PDB file of C-alpha atoms in Angstrom:
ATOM      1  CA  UNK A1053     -14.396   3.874 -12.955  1.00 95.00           C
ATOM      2  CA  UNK A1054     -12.155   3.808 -15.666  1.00 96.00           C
ATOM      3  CA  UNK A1055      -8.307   3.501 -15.494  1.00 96.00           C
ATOM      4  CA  UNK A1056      -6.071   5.331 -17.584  1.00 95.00           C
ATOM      5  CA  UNK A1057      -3.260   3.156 -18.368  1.00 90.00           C
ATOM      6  CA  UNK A1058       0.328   4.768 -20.253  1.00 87.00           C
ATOM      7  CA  UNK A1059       1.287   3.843 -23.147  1.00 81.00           C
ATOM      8  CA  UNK A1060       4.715   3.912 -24.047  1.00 72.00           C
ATOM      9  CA  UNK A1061       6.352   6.126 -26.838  1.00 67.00           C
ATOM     10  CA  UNK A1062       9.776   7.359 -27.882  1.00 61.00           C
ATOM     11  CA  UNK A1063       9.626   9.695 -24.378  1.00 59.00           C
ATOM     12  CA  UNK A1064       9.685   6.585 -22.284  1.00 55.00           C
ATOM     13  CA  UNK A1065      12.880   6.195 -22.887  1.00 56.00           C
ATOM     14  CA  UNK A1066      14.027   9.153 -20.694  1.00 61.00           C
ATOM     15  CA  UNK A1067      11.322   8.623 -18.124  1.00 62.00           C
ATOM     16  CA  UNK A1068       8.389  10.972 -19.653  1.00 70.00           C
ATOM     17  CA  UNK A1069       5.164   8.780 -19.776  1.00 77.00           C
ATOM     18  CA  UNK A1070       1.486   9.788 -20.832  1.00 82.00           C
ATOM     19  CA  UNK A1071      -1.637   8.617 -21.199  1.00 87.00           C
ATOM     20  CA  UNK A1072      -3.141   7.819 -23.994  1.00 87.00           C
ATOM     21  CA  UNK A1073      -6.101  10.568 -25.477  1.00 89.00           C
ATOM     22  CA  UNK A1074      -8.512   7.356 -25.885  1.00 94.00           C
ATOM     23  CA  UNK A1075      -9.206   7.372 -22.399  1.00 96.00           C
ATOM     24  CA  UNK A1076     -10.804  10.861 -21.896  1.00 95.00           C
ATOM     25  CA  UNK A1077     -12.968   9.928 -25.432  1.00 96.00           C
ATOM     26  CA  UNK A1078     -14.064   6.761 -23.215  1.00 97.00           C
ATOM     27  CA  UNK A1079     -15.148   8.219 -20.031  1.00 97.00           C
ATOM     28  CA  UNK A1080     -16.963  10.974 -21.494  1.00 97.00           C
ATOM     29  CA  UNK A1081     -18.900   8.679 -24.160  1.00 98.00           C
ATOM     30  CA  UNK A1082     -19.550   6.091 -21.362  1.00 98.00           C
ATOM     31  CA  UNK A1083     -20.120   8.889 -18.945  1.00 97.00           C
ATOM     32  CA  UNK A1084     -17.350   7.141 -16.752  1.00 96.00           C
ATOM     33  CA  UNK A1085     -15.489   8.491 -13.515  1.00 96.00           C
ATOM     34  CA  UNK A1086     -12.068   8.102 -14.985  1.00 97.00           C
ATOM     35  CA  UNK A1087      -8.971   7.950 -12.862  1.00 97.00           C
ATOM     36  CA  UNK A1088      -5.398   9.761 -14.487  1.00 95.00           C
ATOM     37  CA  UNK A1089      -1.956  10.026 -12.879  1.00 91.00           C
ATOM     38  CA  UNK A1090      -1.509   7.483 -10.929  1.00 92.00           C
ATOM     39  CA  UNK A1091       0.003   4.969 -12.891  1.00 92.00           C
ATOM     40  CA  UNK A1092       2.084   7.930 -14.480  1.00 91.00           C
ATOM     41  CA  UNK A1093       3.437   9.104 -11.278  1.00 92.00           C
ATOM     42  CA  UNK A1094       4.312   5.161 -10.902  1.00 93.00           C
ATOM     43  CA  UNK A1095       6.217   4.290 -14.465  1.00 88.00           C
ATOM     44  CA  UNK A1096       7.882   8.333 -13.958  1.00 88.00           C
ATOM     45  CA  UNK A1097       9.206   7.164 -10.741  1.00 91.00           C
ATOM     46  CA  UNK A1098      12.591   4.787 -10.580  1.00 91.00           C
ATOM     47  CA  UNK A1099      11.527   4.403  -6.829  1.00 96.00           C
ATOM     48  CA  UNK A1100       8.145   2.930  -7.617  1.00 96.00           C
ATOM     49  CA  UNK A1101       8.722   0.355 -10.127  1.00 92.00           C
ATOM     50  CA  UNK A1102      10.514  -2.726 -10.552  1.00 94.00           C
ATOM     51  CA  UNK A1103      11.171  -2.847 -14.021  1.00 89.00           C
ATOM     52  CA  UNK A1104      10.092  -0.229 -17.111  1.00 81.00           C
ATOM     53  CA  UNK A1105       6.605  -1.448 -16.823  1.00 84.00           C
ATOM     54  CA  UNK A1106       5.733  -2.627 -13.832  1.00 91.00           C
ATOM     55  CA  UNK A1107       5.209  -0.849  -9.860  1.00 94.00           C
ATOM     56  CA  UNK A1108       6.956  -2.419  -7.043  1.00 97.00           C
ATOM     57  CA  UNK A1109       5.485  -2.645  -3.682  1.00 98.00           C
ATOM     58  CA  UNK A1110       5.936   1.698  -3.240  1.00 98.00           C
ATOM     59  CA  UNK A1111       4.411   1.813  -6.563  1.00 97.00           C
ATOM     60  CA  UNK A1112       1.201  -0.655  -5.712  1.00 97.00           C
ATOM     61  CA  UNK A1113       0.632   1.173  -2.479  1.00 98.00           C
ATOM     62  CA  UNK A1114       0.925   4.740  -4.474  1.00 97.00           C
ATOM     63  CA  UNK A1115      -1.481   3.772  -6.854  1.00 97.00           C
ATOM     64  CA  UNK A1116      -4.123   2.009  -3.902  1.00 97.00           C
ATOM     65  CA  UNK A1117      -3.991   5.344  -2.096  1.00 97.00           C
ATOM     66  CA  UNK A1118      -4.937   7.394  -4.788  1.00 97.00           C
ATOM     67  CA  UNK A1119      -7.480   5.147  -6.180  1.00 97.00           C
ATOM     68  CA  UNK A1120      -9.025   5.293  -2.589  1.00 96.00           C
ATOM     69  CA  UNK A1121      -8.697   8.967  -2.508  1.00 96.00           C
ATOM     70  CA  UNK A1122     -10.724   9.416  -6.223  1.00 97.00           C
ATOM     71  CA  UNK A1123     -13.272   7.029  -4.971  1.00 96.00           C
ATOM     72  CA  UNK A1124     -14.195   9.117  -1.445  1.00 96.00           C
ATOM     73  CA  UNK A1125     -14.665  11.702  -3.608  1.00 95.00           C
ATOM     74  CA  UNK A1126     -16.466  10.200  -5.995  1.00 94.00           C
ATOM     75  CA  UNK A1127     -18.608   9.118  -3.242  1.00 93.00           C
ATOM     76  CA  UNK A1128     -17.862   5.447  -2.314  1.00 88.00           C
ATOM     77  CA  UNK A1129     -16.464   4.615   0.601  1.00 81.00           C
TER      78      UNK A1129
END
């Protein structure tokens, strides 16, 4: 499984994160599960992070329950 981490451009600054493209070139050249959103929903969210870069406990437990979620479904349990 790959992660797709945000990076950070002038749009952070008002709360709009992305992901970066280079992540959907990776999983399909590796053929990789790859797992978006979750750390956007995080960093988007002043009620799941503890600073402009980093989850707080909310945001941790956000992104564990939708990592377990794409898993199931990708068929580990």
């Amino acid at each position: 499984m790959l992660v797709a981490i945000p990076y950070f451009t002038a749009g952070a600054l008002i709360g709009k994160v992305s992901e970066h493209p280079l992540y959907d070139e990776l999983a399909k050249q590796y053929q990789l599960p790859l797992f978006k959103d979750a750390w956007v929903d995080v960093l988007s969210n002043k009620d799941m992070k503890s600073d402009q870069v980093h989850g707080n406990a909310k945001g941790y437990r956000h992104f564990a329950e939708k990592s377990n979620i794409f898993l199931k479904k990708k068929g580990f349990r």
